[in-house]
Short mmCIF file of C-alpha atoms in Angstrom, two decimals:
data_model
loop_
_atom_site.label_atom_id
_atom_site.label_comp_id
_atom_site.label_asym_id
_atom_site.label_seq_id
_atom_site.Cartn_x
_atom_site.Cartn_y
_atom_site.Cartn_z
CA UNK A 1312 63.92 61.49 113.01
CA UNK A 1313 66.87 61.13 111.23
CA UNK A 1314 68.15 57.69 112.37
CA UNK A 1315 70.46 54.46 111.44
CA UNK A 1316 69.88 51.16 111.09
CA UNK A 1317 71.85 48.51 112.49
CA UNK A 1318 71.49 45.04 113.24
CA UNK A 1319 71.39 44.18 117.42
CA UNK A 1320 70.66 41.54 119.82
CA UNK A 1321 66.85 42.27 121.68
CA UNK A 1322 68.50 42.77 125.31
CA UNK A 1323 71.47 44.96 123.70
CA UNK A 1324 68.68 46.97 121.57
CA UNK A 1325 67.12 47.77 125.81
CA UNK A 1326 70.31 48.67 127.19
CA UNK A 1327 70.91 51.11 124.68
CA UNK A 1328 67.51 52.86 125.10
CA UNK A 1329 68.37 53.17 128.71
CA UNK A 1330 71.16 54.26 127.76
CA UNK A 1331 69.70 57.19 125.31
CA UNK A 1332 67.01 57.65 128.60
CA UNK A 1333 70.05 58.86 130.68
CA UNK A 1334 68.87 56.56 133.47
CA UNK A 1335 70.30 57.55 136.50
CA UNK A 1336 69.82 53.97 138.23
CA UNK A 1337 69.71 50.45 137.81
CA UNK A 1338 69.53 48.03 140.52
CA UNK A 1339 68.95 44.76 139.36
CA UNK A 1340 69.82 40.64 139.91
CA UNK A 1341 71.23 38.45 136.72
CA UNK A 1342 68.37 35.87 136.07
CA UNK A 1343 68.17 34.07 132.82
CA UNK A 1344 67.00 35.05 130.15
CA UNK A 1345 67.55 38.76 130.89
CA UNK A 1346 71.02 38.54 132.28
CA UNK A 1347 72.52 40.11 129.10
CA UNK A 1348 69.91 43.43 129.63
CA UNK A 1349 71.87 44.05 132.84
CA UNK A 1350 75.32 42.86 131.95
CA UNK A 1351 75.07 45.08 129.52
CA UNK A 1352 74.00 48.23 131.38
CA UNK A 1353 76.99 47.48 133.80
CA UNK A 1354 79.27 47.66 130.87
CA UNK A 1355 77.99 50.97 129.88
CA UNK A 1356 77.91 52.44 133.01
CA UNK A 1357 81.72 51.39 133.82
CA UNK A 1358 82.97 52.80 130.23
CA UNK A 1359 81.45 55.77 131.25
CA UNK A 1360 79.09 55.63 128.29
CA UNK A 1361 75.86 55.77 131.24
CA UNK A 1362 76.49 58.56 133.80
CA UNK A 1363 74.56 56.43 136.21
CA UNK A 1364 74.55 54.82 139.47
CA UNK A 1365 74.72 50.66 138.92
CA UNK A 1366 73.18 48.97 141.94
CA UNK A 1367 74.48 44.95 142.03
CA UNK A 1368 72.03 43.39 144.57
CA UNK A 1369 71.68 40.36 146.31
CA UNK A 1370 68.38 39.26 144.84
CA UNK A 1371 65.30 40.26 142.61
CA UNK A 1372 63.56 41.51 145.79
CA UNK A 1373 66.60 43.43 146.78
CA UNK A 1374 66.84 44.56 143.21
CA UNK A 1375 63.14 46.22 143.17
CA UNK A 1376 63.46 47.79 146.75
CA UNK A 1377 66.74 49.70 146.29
CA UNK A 1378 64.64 50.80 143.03
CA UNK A 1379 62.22 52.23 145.37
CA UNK A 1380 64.71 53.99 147.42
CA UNK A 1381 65.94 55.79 143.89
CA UNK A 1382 62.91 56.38 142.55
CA UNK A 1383 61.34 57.93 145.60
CA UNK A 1384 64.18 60.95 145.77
CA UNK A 1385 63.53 61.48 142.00
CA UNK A 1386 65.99 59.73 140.04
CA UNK A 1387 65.36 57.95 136.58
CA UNK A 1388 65.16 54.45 137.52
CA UNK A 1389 65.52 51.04 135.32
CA UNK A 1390 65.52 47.10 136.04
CA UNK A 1391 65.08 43.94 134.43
CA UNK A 1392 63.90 40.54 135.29
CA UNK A 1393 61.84 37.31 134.43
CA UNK A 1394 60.66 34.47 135.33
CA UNK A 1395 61.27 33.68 139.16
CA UNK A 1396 62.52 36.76 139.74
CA UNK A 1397 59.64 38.72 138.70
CA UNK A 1398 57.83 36.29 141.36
CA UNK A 1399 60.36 36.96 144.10
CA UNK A 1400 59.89 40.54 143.34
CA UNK A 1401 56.08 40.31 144.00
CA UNK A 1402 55.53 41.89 147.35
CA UNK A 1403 57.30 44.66 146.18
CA UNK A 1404 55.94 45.24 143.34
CA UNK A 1405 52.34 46.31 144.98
CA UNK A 1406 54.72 49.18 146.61
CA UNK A 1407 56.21 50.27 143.94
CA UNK A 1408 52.49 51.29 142.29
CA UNK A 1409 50.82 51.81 145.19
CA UNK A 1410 53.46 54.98 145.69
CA UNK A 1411 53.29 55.54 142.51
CA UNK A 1412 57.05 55.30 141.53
CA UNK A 1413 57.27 55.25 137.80
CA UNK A 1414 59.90 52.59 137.66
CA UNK A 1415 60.91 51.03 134.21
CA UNK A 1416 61.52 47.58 133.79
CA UNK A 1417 62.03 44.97 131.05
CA UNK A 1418 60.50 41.52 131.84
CA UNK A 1419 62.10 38.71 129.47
CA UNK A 1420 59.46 36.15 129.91
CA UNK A 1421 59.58 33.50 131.52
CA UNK A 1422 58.12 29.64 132.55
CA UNK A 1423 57.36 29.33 136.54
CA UNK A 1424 59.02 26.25 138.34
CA UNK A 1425 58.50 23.27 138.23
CA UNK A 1426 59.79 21.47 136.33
CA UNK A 1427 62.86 24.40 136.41
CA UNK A 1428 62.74 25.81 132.88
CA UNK A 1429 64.65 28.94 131.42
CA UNK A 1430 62.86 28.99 128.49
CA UNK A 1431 59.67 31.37 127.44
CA UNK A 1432 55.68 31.45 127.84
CA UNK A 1433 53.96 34.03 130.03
CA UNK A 1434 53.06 32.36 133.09
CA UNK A 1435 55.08 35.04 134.96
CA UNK A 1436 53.62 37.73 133.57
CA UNK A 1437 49.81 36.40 134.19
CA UNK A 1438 50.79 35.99 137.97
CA UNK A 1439 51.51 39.88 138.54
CA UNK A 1440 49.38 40.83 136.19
CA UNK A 1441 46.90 42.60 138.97
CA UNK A 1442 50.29 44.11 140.50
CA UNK A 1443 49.14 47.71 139.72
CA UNK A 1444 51.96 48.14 137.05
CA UNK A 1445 51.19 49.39 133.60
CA UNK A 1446 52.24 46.44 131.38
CA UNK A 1447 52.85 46.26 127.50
CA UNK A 1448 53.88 43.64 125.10
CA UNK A 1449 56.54 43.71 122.39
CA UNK A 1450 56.52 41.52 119.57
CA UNK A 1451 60.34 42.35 118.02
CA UNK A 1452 63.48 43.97 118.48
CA UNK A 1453 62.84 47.14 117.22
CA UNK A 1454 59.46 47.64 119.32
CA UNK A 1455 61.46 46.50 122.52
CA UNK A 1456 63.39 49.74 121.30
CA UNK A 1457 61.19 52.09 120.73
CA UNK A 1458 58.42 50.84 123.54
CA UNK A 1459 61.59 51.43 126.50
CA UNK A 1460 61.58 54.40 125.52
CA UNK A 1461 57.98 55.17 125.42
CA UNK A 1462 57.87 53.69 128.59
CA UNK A 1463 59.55 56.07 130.50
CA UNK A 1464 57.43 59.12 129.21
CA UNK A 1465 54.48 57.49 129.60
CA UNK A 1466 55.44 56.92 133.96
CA UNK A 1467 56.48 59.76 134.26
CA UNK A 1468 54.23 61.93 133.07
CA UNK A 1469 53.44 63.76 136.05
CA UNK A 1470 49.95 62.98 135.53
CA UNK A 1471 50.48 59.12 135.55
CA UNK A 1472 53.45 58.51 137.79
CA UNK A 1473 53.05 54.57 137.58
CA UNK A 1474 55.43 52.28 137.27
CA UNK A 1475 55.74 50.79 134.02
CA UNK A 1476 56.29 47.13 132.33
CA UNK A 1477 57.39 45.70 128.94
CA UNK A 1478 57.75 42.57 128.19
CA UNK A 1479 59.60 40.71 126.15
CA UNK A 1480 59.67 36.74 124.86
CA UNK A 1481 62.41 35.08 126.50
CA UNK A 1482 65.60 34.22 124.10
CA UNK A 1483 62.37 34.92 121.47
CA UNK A 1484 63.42 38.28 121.36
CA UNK A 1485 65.73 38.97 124.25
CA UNK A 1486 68.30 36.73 122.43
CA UNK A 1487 67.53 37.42 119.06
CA UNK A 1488 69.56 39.84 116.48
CA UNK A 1489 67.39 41.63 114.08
CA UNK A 1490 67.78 44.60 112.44
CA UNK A 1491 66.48 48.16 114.19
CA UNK A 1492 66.15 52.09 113.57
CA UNK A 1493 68.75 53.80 116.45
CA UNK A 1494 68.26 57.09 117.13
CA UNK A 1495 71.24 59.65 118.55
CA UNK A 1496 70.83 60.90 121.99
CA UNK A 1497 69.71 64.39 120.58
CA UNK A 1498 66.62 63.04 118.93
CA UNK A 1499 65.42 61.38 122.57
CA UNK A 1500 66.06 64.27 123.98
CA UNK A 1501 63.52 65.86 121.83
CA UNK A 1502 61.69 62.44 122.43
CA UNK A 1503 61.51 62.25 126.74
CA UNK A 1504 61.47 65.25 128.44
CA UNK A 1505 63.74 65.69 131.08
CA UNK A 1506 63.00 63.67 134.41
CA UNK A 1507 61.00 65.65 137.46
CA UNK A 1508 59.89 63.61 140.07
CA UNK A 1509 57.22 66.23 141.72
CA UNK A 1510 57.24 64.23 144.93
CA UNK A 1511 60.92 63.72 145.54
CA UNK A 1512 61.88 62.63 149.27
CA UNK A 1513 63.72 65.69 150.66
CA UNK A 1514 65.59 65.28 154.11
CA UNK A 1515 65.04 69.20 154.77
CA UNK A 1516 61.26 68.14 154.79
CA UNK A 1517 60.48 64.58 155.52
CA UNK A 1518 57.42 62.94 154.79
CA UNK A 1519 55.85 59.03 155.71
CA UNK A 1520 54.84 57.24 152.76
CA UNK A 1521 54.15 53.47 152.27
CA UNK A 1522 52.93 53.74 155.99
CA UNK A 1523 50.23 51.88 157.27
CA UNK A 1524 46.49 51.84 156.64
CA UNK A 1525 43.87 50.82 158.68
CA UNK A 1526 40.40 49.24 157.23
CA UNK A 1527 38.55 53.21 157.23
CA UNK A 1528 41.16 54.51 154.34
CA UNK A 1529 42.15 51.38 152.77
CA UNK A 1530 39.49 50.65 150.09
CA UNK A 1531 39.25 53.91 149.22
CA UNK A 1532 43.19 54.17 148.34
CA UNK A 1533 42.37 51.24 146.19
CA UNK A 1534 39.79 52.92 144.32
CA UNK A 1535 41.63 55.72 143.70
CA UNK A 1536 44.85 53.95 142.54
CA UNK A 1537 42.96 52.22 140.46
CA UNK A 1538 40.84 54.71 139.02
CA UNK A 1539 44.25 56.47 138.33
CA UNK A 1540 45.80 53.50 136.55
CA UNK A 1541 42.60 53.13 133.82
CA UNK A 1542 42.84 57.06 133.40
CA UNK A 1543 46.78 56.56 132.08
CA UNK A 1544 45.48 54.91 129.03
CA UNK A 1545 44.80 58.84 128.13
CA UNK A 1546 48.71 59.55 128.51
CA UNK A 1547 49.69 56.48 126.87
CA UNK A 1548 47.72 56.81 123.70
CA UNK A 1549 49.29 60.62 123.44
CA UNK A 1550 53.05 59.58 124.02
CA UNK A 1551 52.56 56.91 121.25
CA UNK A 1552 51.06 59.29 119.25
CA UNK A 1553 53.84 62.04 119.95
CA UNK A 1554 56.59 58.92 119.17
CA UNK A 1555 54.37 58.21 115.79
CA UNK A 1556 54.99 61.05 114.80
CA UNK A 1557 58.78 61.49 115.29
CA UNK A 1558 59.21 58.31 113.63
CA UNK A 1559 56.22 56.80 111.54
CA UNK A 1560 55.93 53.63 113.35
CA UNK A 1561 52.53 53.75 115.61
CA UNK A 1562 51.74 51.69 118.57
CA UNK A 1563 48.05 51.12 119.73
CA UNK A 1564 46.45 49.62 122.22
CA UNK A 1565 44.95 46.41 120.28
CA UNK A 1566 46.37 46.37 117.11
CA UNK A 1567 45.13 44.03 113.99
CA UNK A 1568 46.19 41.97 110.78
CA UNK A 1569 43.82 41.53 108.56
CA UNK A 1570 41.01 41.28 110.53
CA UNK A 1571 38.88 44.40 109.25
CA UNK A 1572 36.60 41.82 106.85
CA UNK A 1573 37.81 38.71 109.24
CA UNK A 1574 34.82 36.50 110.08
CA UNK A 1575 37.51 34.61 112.45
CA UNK A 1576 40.37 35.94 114.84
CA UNK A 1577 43.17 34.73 116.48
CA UNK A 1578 44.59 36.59 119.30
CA UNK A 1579 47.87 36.50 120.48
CA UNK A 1580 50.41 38.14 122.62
CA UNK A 1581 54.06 38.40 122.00
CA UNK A 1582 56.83 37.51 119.73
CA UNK A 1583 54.84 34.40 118.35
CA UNK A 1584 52.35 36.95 116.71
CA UNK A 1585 54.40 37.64 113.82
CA UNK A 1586 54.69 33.96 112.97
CA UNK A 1587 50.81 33.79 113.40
CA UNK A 1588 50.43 37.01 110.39
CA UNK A 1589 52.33 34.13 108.63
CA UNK A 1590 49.97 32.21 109.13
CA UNK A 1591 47.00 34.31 108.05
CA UNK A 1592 48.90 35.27 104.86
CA UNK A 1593 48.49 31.64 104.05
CA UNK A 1594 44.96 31.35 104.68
CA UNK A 1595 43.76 34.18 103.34
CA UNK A 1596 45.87 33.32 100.30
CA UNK A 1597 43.09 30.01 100.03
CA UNK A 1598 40.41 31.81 100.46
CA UNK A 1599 39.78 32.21 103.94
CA UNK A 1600 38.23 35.16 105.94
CA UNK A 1601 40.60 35.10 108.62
CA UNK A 1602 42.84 37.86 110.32
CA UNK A 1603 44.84 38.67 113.94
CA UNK A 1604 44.49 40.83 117.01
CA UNK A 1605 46.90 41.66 119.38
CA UNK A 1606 46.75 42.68 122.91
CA UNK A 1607 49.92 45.42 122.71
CA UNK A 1608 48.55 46.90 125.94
CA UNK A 1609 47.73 44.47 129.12
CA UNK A 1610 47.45 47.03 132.16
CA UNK A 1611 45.41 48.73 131.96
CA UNK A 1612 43.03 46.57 130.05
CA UNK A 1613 41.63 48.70 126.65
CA UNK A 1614 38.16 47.85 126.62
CA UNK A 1615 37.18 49.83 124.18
CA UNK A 1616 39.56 49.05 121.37
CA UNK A 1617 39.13 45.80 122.09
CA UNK A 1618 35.33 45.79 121.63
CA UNK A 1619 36.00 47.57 118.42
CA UNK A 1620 38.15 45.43 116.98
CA UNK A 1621 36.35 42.22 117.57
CA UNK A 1622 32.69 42.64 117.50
CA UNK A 1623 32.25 42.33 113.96
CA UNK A 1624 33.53 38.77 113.85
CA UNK A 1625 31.99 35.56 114.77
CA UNK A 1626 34.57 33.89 116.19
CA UNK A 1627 37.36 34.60 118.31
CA UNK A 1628 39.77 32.28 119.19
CA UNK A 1629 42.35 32.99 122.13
CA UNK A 1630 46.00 31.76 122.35
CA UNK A 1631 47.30 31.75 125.95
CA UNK A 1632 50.95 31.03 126.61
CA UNK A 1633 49.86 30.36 130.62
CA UNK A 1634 47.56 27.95 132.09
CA UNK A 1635 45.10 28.97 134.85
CA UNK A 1636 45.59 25.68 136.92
CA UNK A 1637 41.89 24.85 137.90
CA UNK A 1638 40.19 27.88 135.70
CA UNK A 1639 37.69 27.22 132.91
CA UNK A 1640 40.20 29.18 130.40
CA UNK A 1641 43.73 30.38 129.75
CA UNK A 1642 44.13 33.66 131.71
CA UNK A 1643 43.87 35.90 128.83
CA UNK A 1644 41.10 34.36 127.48
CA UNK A 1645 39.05 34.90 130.83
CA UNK A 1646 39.50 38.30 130.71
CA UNK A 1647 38.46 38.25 127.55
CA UNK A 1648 35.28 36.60 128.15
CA UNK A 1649 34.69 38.92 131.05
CA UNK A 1650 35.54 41.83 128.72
CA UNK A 1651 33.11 40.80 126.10
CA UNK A 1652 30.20 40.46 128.86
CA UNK A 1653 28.19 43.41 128.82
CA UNK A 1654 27.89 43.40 125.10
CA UNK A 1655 24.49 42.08 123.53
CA UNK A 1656 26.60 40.67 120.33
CA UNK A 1657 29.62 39.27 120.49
CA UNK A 1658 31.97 36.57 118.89
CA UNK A 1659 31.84 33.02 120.62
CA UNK A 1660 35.29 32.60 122.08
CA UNK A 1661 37.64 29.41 121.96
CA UNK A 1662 40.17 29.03 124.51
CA UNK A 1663 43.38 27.18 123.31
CA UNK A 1664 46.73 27.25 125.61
CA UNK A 1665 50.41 26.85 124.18
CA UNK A 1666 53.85 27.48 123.53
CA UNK A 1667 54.52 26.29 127.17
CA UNK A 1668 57.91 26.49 128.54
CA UNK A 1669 59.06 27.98 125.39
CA UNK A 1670 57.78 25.57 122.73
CA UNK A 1671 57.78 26.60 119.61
CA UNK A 1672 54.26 27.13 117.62
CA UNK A 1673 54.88 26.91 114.10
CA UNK A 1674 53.05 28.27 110.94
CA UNK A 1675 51.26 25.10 110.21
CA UNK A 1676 49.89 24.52 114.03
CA UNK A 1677 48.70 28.23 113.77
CA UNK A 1678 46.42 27.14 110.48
CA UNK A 1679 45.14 24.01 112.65
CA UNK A 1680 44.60 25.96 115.93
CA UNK A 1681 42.16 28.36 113.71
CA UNK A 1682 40.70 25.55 111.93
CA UNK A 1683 40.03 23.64 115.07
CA UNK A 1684 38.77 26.58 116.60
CA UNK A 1685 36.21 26.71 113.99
CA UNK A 1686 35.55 22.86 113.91
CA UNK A 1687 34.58 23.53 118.01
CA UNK A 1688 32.16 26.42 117.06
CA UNK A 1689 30.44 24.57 114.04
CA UNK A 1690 29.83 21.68 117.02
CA UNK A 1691 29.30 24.01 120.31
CA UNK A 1692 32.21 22.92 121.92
CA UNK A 1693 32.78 26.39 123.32
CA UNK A 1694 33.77 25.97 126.66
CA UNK A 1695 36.51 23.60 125.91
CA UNK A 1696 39.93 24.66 126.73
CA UNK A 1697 42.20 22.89 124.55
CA UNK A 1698 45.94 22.53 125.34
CA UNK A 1699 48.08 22.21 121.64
CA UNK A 1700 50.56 19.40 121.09
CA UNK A 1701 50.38 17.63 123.75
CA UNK A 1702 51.97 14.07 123.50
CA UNK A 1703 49.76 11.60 124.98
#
């Protein structure tokens, strides 16, 4: 692809690959920190830069229903959220997978009340993370970009037709300016087919869907959905594959730093795994067999990368940015675990939880969370979950 490179805030750098989608919908509710995803898109769409329909509800709930409406009589639909209103959302956002709407939305994560806080972690995101929804993480501007994008080939591939997260660090990236590749609208084009909903509501020929389901078909409409959702990995691995090689930049699944030779690994989600390759550098620099994973795909889980990318190591320690109030680990870590299971070697796992409420983790505490993971495995202190920084 042929493309530019300018420098452009995270939730600008999402507007504008809605825009290049030709979305033909948005419905969404201002909620901090995504407000400027949305403002944005309203600005387009009244300077008649976004020949679409801009939907200003009353509330996140609101927000995801009219995007049902839209999406059910085949129209290229987008929203945004986080935080709260990814929680308000909830009920709706088992309908909008279980009739397999392939919806697009941004989350910019966000910390759960209380205390009220506008700043980042990814407690949101671990409360809807069995929504149905495909989900996948960003880690900068430019993937934000390109993985928008992506996202609306991979839900609407008429052999996946679900509907389709990414998320992004609140004011991490969603407030950031860094510099990205833009592409002109006739390169997408080439990119994302053009939208056909095969399912489209039609007045001429009306149809019930969403309607209700008694004990003797519900479990098995469960099964299939979610034998469906596990079988879009297929789709998703082939549209990054098709975007790797328009531009040269390739997206997987779990993706590593380091780690091939690694007799330790960190994982982490997000924004704050850049900082931790930072981090590695300077170990590995010393003399230290250490490297990264990251988790780019949440929903559905890849259990097979994942196995491959870990089982040579003998330690694996897990950053969550959530707690699991009550649970024996952070949320990602238990899946994990539960991942890990069936296999007759695997690493021992430490469980470490932080960046809470949008705390920063820095280069330095990622060196001491590895070493202390370490320190815990030399002394069997694996099920431990250890929460970093904490003032006493």
């Amino acid at each position: 692809m042929a493309t530019k490179r300018i420098g452009m805030e995270g939730s600008f750098a999402i507007a504008e690959a809605v825009k290049l989608a030709n979305a033909d919908v948005v419905a969404a509710y201002p909620i901090t920190p995504q407000t400027h995803i949305v403002e944005r898109l309203a600005e387009l769409v009244a300077n008649g830069e976004l020949n679409a329909e801009y939907i200003p509800v009353e509330s996140e709930h609101s927000a995801m229903s009219a995007c049902l409406g839209s999406s059910a009589v085949g129209a290229r639909t987008f929203t945004a959220t986080a935080g709260q209103g990814l929680e308000l959302m909830h009920e709706v956002l088992y309908v909008a997978s279980s009739l397999r709407l392939p919806i697009v939305m941004t989350v910019a994560n966000r910390a759960l009340s209380g205390p009220l806080s506008v700043w980042g972690d990814h407690s949101d995101v671990m409360a809807t993370r069995d929504c149905g929804w495909i989900q996948i993480f960003a880690e900068n501007v430019q993937q934000v970009f390109d993985l928008v994008l992506c996202a609306f080939h991979i839900a609407e591939d008429p052999s996946v037709l679900f509907p389709t997260m990414v998320h992004v660090d609140g004011f991490h990236l969603s407030h950031v300016i860094e510099s990205l590749y833009l592409f002109e609208q006739e390169e997408v084009d080439k990119f994302l087919p053009k939208y056909h909903y095969p399912y489209a509501l039609n007045p001429d020929k009306p149809v019930t869907i969403g309607a209700f389901g008694p004990p003797n078909i519900y479990a098995e409409t469960k099964k299939s959905q979610d034998i469906a959702l596990r079988a879009s990995k297929k789709v998703i691995l082939q549209v990054w594959q098709k975007f790797s090689e328009l531009t040269g930049r390739h997206y997987s699944p779990v993706e590593s730093y380091k780690a091939e030779d690694a007799d330790v690994l960190l994982l982490v989600m997000g924004s704050f795994s850049e900082t931790a390759m930072m981090a590695i550098d300077k170990m590995r620099d010393e003399g230290q067999k250490v490297g990264l994973i990251r988790l780019r795909l949440w929903r559905p889980f890849p259990f097979d990368e994942f196995r491959q990318a870990v089982t040579q190591a003998q330690l694996l320690i897990v950053l969550d940015r959530a707690l699991s109030f009550g649970g024996p680990t952070g949320p990602v870590c238990s899946e994990i675990q539960a991942a890990l299971y069936p296999l007759e070697t695997k690493p021992r796992i430490i469980s470490f939880v932080g960046g809470l409420g949008g705390r920063d983790i820095s280069v330095p505490t990622f060196e001491d969370i590895i070493r202390r993971g370490m320190a815990k495995a030399k002394q069997g202190r694996l099920d431990e979950l250890e929460m970093i920084e904490v003032r006493e």
